[in-house]
Coordinates of C-alpha atoms and ligand atoms in Angstrom, one line a residue:
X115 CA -16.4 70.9 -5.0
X116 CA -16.2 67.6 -3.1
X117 CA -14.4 67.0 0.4
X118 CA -14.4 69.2 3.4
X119 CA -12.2 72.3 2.6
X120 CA -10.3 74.5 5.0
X121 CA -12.8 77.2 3.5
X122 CA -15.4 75.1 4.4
X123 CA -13.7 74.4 8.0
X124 CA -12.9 77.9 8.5
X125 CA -16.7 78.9 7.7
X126 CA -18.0 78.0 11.7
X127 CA -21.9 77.4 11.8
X128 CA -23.0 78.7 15.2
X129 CA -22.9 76.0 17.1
X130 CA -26.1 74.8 19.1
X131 CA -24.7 73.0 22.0
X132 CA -21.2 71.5 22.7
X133 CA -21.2 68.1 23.1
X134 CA -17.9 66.5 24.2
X135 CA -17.8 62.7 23.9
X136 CA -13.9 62.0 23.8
X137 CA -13.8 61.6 27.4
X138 CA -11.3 58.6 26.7
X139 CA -8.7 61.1 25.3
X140 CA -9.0 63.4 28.5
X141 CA -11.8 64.9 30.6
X142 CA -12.6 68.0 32.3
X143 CA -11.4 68.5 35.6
X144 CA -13.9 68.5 38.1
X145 CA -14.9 71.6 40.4
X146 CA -14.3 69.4 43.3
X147 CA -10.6 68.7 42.1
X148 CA -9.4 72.4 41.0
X149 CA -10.6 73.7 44.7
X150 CA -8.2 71.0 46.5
X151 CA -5.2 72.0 43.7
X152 CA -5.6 75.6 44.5
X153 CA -4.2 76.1 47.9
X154 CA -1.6 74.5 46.3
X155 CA -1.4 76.3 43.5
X156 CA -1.1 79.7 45.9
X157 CA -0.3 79.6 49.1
X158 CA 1.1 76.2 50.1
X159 CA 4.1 76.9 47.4
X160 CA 6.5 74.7 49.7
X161 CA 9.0 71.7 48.2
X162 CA 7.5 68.8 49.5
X163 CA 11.5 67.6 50.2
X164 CA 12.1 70.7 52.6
X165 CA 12.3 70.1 56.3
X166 CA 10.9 73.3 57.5
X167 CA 7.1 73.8 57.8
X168 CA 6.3 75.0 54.0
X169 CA 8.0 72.1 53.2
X170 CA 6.0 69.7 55.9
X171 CA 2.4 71.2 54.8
X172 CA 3.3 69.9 50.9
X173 CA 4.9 66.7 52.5
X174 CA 1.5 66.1 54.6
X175 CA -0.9 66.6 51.2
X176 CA 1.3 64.4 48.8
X177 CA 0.9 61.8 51.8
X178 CA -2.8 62.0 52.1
X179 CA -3.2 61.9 48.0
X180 CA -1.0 58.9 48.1
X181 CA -3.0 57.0 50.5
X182 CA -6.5 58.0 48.5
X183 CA -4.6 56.7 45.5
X184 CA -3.8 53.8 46.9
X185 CA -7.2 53.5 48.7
X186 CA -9.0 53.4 45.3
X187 CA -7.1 50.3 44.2
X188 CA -6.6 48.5 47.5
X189 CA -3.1 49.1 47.6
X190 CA -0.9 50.2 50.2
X191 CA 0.3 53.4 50.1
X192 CA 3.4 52.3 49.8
X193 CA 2.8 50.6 47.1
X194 CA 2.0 53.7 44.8
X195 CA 4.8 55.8 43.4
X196 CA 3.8 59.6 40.9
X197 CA 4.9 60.2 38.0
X198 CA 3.6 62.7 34.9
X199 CA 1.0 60.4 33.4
X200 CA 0.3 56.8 32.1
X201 CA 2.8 56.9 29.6
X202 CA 5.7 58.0 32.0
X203 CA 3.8 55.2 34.5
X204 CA 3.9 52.6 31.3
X205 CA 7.5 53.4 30.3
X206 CA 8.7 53.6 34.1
X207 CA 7.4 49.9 34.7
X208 CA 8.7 48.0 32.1
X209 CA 11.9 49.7 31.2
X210 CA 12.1 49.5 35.2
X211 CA 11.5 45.9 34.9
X212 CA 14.0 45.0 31.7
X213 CA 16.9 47.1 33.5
X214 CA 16.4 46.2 37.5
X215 CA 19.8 44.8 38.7
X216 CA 18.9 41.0 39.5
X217 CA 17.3 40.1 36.5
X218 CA 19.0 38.8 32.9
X219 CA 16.4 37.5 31.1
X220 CA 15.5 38.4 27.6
X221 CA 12.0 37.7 26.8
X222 CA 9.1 40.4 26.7
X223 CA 5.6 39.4 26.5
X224 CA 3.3 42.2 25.1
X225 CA -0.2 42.4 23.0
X226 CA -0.6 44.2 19.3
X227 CA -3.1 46.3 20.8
X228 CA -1.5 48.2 23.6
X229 CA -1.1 51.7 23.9
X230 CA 1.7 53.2 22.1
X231 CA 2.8 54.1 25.4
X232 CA 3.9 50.5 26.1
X233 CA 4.2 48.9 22.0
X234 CA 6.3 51.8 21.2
X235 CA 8.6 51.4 23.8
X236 CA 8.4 47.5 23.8
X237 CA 10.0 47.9 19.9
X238 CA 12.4 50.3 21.2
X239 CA 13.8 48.0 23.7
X240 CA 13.8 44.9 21.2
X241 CA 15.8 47.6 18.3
X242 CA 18.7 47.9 21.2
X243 CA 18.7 44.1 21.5
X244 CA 17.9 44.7 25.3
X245 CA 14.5 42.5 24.7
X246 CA 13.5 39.3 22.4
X247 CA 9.7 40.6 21.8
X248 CA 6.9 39.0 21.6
X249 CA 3.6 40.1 20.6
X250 CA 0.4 38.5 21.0
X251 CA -2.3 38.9 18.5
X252 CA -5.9 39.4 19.3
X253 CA -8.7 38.1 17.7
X254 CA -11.6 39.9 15.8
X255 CA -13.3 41.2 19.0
X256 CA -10.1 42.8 20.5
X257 CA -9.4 39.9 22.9
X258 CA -6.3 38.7 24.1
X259 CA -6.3 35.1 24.6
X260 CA -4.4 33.7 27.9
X261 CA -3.3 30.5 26.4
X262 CA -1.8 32.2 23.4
X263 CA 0.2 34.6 26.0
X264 CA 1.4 31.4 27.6
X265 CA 2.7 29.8 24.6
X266 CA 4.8 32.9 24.4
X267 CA 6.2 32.5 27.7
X268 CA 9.6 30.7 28.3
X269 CA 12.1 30.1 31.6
X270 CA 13.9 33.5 29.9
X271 CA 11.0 35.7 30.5
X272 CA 11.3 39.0 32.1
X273 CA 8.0 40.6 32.0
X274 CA 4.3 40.2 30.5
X275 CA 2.6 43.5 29.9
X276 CA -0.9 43.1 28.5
X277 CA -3.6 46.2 28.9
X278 CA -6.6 46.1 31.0
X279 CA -9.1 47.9 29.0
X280 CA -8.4 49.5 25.7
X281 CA -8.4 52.6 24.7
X282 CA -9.7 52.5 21.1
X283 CA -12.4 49.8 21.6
X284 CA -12.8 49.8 25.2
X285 CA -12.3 45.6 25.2
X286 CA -11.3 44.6 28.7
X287 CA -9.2 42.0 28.7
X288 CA -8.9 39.0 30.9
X289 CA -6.2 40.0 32.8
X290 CA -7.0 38.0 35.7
X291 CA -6.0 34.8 33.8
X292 CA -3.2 36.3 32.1
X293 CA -1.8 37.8 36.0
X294 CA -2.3 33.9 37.5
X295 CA -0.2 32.4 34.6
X296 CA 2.5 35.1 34.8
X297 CA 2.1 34.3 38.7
X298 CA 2.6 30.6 38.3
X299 CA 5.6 30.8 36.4
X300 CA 6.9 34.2 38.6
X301 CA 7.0 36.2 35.9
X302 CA 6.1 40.0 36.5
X303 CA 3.0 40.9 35.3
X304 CA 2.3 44.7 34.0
X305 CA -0.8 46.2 33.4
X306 CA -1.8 49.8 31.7
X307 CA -4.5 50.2 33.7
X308 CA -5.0 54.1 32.6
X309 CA -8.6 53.6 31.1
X310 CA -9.8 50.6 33.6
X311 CA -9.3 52.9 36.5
X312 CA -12.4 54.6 37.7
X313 CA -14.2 53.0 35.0
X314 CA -14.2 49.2 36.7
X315 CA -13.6 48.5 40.3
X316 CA -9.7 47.1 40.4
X317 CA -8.5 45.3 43.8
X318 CA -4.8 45.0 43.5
X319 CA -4.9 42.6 46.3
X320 CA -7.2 40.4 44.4
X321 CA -5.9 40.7 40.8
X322 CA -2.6 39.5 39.8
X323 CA -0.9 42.1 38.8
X324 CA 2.5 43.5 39.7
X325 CA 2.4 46.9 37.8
X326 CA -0.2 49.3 37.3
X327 CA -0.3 52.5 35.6
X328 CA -2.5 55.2 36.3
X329 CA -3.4 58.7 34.8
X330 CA -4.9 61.6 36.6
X331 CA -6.1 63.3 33.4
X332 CA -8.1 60.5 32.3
X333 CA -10.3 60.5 35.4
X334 CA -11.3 64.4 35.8
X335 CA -8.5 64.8 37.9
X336 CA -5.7 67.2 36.0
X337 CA -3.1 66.6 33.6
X338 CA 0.7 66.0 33.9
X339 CA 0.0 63.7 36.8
X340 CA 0.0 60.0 37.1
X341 CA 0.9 57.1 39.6
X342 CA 2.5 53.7 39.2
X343 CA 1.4 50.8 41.5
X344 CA 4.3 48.7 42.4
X345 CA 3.6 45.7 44.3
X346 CA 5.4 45.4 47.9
X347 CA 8.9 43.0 46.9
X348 CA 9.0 44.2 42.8
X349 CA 12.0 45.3 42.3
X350 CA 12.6 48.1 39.7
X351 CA 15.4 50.3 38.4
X352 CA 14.6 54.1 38.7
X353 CA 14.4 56.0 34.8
X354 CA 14.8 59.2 36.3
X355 CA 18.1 59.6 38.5
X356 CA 18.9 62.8 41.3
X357 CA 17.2 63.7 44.4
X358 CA 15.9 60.2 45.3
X359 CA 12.0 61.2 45.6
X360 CA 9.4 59.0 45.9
X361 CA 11.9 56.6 47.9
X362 CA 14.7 56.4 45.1
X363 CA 12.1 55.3 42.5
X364 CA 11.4 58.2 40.6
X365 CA 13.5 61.1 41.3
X366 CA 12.4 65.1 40.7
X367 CA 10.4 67.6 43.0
X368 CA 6.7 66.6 43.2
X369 CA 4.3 68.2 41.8
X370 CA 2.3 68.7 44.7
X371 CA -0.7 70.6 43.3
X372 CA -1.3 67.6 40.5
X373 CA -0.8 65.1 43.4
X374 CA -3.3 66.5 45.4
X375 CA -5.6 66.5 42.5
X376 CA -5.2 63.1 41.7
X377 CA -5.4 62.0 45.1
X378 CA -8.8 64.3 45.5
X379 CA -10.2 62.5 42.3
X380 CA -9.3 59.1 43.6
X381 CA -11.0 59.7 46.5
X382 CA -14.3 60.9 45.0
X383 CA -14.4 57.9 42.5
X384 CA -14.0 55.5 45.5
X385 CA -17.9 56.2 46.7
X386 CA -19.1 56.5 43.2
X387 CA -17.6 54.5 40.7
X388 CA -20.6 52.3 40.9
X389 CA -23.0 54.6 40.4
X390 CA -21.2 56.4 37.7
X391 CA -20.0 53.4 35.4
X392 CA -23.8 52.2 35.3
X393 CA -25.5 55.8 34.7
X394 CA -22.6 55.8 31.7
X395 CA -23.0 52.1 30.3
X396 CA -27.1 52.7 30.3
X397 CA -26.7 56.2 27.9
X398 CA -23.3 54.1 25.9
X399 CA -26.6 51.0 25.2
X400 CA -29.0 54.2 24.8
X401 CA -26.3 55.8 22.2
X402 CA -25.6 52.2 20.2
X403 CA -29.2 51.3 20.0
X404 CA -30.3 55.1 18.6
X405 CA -27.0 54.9 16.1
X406 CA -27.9 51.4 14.9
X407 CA -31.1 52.2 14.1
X408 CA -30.6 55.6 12.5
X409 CA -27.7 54.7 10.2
X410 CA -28.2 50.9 9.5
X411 CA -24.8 50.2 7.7
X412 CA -22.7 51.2 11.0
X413 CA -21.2 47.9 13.1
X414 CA -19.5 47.8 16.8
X415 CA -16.2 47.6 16.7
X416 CA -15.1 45.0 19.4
X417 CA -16.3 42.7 22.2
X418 CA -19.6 43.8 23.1
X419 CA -19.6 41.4 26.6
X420 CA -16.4 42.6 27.7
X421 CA -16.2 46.2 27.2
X422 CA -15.4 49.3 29.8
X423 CA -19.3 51.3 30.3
X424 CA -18.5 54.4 28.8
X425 CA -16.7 53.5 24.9
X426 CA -18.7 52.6 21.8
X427 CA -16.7 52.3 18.7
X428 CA -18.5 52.4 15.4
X429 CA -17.4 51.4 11.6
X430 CA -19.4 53.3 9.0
X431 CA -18.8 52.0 6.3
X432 CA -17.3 53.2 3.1
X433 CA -16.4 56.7 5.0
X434 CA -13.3 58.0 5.7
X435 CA -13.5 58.3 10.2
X436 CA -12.0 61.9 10.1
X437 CA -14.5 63.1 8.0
X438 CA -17.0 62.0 10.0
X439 CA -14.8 63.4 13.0
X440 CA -15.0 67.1 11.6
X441 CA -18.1 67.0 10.1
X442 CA -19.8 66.1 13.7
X443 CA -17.6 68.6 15.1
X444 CA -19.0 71.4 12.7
X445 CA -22.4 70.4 14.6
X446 CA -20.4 70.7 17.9
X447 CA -20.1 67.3 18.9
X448 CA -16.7 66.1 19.9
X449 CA -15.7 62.4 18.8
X450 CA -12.4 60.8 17.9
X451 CA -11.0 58.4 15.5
X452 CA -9.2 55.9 17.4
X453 CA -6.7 57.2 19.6
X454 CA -6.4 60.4 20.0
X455 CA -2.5 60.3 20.4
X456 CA -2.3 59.1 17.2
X457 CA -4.6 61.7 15.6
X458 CA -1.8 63.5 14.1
X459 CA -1.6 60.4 11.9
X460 CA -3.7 59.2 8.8
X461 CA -3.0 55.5 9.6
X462 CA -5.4 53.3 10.3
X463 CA -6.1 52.2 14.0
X464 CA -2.9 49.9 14.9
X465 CA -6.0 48.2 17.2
X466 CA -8.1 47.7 14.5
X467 CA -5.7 46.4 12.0
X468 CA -4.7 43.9 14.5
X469 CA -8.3 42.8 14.9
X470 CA -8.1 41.7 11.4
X471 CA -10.2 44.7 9.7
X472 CA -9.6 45.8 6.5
X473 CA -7.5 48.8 5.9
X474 CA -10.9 50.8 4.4
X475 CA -13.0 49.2 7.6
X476 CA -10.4 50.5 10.4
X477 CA -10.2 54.0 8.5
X478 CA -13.7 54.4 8.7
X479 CA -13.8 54.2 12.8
X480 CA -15.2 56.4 15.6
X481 CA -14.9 56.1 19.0
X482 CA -17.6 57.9 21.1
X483 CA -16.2 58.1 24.6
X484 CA -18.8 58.8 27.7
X485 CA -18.0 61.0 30.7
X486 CA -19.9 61.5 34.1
X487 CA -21.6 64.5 32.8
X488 CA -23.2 63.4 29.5
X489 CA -26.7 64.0 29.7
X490 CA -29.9 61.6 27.5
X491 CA -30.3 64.7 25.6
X492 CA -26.8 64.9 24.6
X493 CA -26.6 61.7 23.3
X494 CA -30.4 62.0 22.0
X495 CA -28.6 65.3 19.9
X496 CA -25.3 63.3 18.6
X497 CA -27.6 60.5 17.3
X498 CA -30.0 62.8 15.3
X499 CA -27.1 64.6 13.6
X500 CA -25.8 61.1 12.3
X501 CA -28.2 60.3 9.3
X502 CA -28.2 63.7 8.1
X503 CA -24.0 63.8 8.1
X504 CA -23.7 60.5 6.9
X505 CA -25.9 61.6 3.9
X506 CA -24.0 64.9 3.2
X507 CA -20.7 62.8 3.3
X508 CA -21.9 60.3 1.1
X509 CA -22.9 62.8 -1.4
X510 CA -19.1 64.5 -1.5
X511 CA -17.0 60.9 -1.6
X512 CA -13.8 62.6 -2.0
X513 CA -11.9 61.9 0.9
X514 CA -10.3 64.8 3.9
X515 CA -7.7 66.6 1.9
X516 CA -4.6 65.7 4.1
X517 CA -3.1 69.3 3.9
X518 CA -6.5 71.1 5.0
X519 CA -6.6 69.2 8.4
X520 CA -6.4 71.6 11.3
X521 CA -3.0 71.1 13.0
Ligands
LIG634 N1 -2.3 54.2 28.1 C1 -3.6 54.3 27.6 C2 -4.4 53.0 27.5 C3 -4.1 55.5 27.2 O1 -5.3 55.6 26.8 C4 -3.2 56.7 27.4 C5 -3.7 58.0 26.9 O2 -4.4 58.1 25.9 C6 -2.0 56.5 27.9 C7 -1.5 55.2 28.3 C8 -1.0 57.6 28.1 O3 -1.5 58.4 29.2 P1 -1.0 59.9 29.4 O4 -1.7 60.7 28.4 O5 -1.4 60.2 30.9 O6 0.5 59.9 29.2

């Protein structure tokens, strides 16, 4: 018998402790959060659009969240419009951008490492002819270099969209110089900001950027709740036409209970993100160092000087990522291979790939992905479990039987 069965799968060890380190697919909503949503939730059930006073009360709290929203950035309220996640956030600002009334050129600047949220999209546009794409590659740490964006640039271009931190790797890019060469030439620059936020401290009046996305789930706020920062004077074409909320930009009743989560979450990050990002970054060093020491053949993948405080992703070579995946799951320990959008898939990180690993290398991935909550002793716990699992694997080399992974 070699590989991990569904028998196997379906045969649960009591597990000892849970230990969730895919904070960089979603997190837990905080306490704090969930008691500001509930009022929401029951009593204040009014349309935030209706002039009478259940109406005003929802009105007042998707006001307040906006402001803390904007607060956490350094934008001005006005400046920040809700959607339902990043990737409404990511689609809204460059098909936004592409379609808004005064502008006819052609050219779209994007990386190979984005978010499907924005590469997907970016290829559908270019399909329909509406864009002439072009994609920048990165090099073997996950960095996008500036000058190679410029070279891409011409007097035709409509819009540069390159990622702030990313999701797989957690390379931050230098988005700075990319947003002062978009500025130069006045091209708009866009920016998924969704795993940067609450992670780095971001001052949209310092940083050159004109778009922003932002994702409530990703910060222990709830899910189904995003924001798009859209500077003062960009002009955009709404994606979603009718009662003209959020001033015309992005039409359909608020969700006012989401919004006031977010803006809850926003608000507690601004007096701690500090704190927070270095309590994470020292247990990320304290999780490398014990991993690169107990299983010598596993490498970083990605910049190790420019990378968000809470992601580590690890090669091990020779094994298949999702069987490492389940295997540390059967011990209770949450991890992800690459994205975790793209978990339904069996191809190798898109990220990876474009880094210039091997197809066998960027299989063999995991991303560990630190929250406020981990504890020493959790990640202490997911580092003794490694030899042990990578010997066990080793010893069955049959790959994870596509048909028994859990749906
Ligand atoms: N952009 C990045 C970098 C992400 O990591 C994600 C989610 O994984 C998204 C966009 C999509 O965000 P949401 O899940 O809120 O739609």
């Amino acid at each position: 018998m070699t590989g991990i069965t569904s028998v196997e799968m379906s045969r649960e060890k009591p597990r000892r402790q849970e230990i969730y380190l895919d904070h960089s697919a979603t997190t837990p909503l905080r306490p704090e959060v969930l008691e500001a949503m509930l009022p929401y939730l029951r009593e204040h059930h009014g349309n935030a659009g209706s002039l009478h006073r259940f109406g005003r009360e929802c009105r007042h709290a998707v006001e307040t969240a906006r402001e803390q929203v904007a607060a956490l950035i350094n934008a001005e309220p006005c400046e920040i419009l809700f959607t339902s996640g990043g990737t409404e956030s990511d689609n809204l600002a460059i098909r936004g951008i592409v379609e808004a009334g005064d502008r006819t050129a052609k050219r779209l600047v994007t990386t190979a490492m984005e978010h499907h949220a924005v590469l997907h999209l970016c290829e559908s546009l270019a399909r329909a002819n509406r864009v002439d794409l072009q994609v920048a590659g990165v090099d073997r740490e996950g960095l996008v270099d500036p000058d190679a964006v410029e070279e891409l640039l011409d007097d035709d271009t409509v819009l540069v969209s390159v990622m702030h931190a990313n999701n797989e790797t957690g390379v931050v890019q230098p988005i700075e110089r990319v947003g002062t060469l978009c500025q130069k030439r006045g091209v708009p620059f866009h920016s998924d900001t969704v795993q940067s936020v609450g992670k780095l401290p971001i001052d949209v009046r310092k940083l050159p950027l004109d778009l922003a996305a932002i994702s409530g789930h990703k910060l222990h706020g709830p899910k189904g709740i995003g924001a798009l920062f859209v500077r003062s004077g960009t002009s955009l074409e709404p994606q979603a036409l009718g009662g003209a909320q959020e001033r015309g930009r992005r039409s359909g009743t608020e969700n006012v209970a989401g919004i006031v989560g977010l803006g809850r979450v926003c608000e507690l990050l601004r007096g701690e993100l500090q704190d927070v990002s270095k309590r994470m970054a020292g247990l990320r060093d304290r999780l490398q160092e014990g991993v690169l020491a107990a299983v010598p053949d596993a490498a970083i993948n990605g910049s190790t000087a420019h990378r968000l405080p809470n992601i580590l992703n690890l090669a091990f070579e020779s094994l298949d990522g999702e069987r490492v995946m389940f295997a540390l799951d059967q011990e209770g320990v949450a991890v992800s291979t690459g994205s975790a959008c793209t978990a339904g898939s069996l191809d190798p990180s898109h990220v990876l790939l474009a880094m210039g690993q091997s197809h066998e290398r960027a299989s063999s991935a995991i991303r560990f992905s630190l929250g406020r909550d981990n504890t020493g002793e959790e990640i202490d716990r997911a580092i003794s479990l490694l030899p042990g699992l990578m010997e066990q694997l080793r010893e069955k080399p049959d790959g994870f039987l596509a048909e028994d992974r859990p749906v």
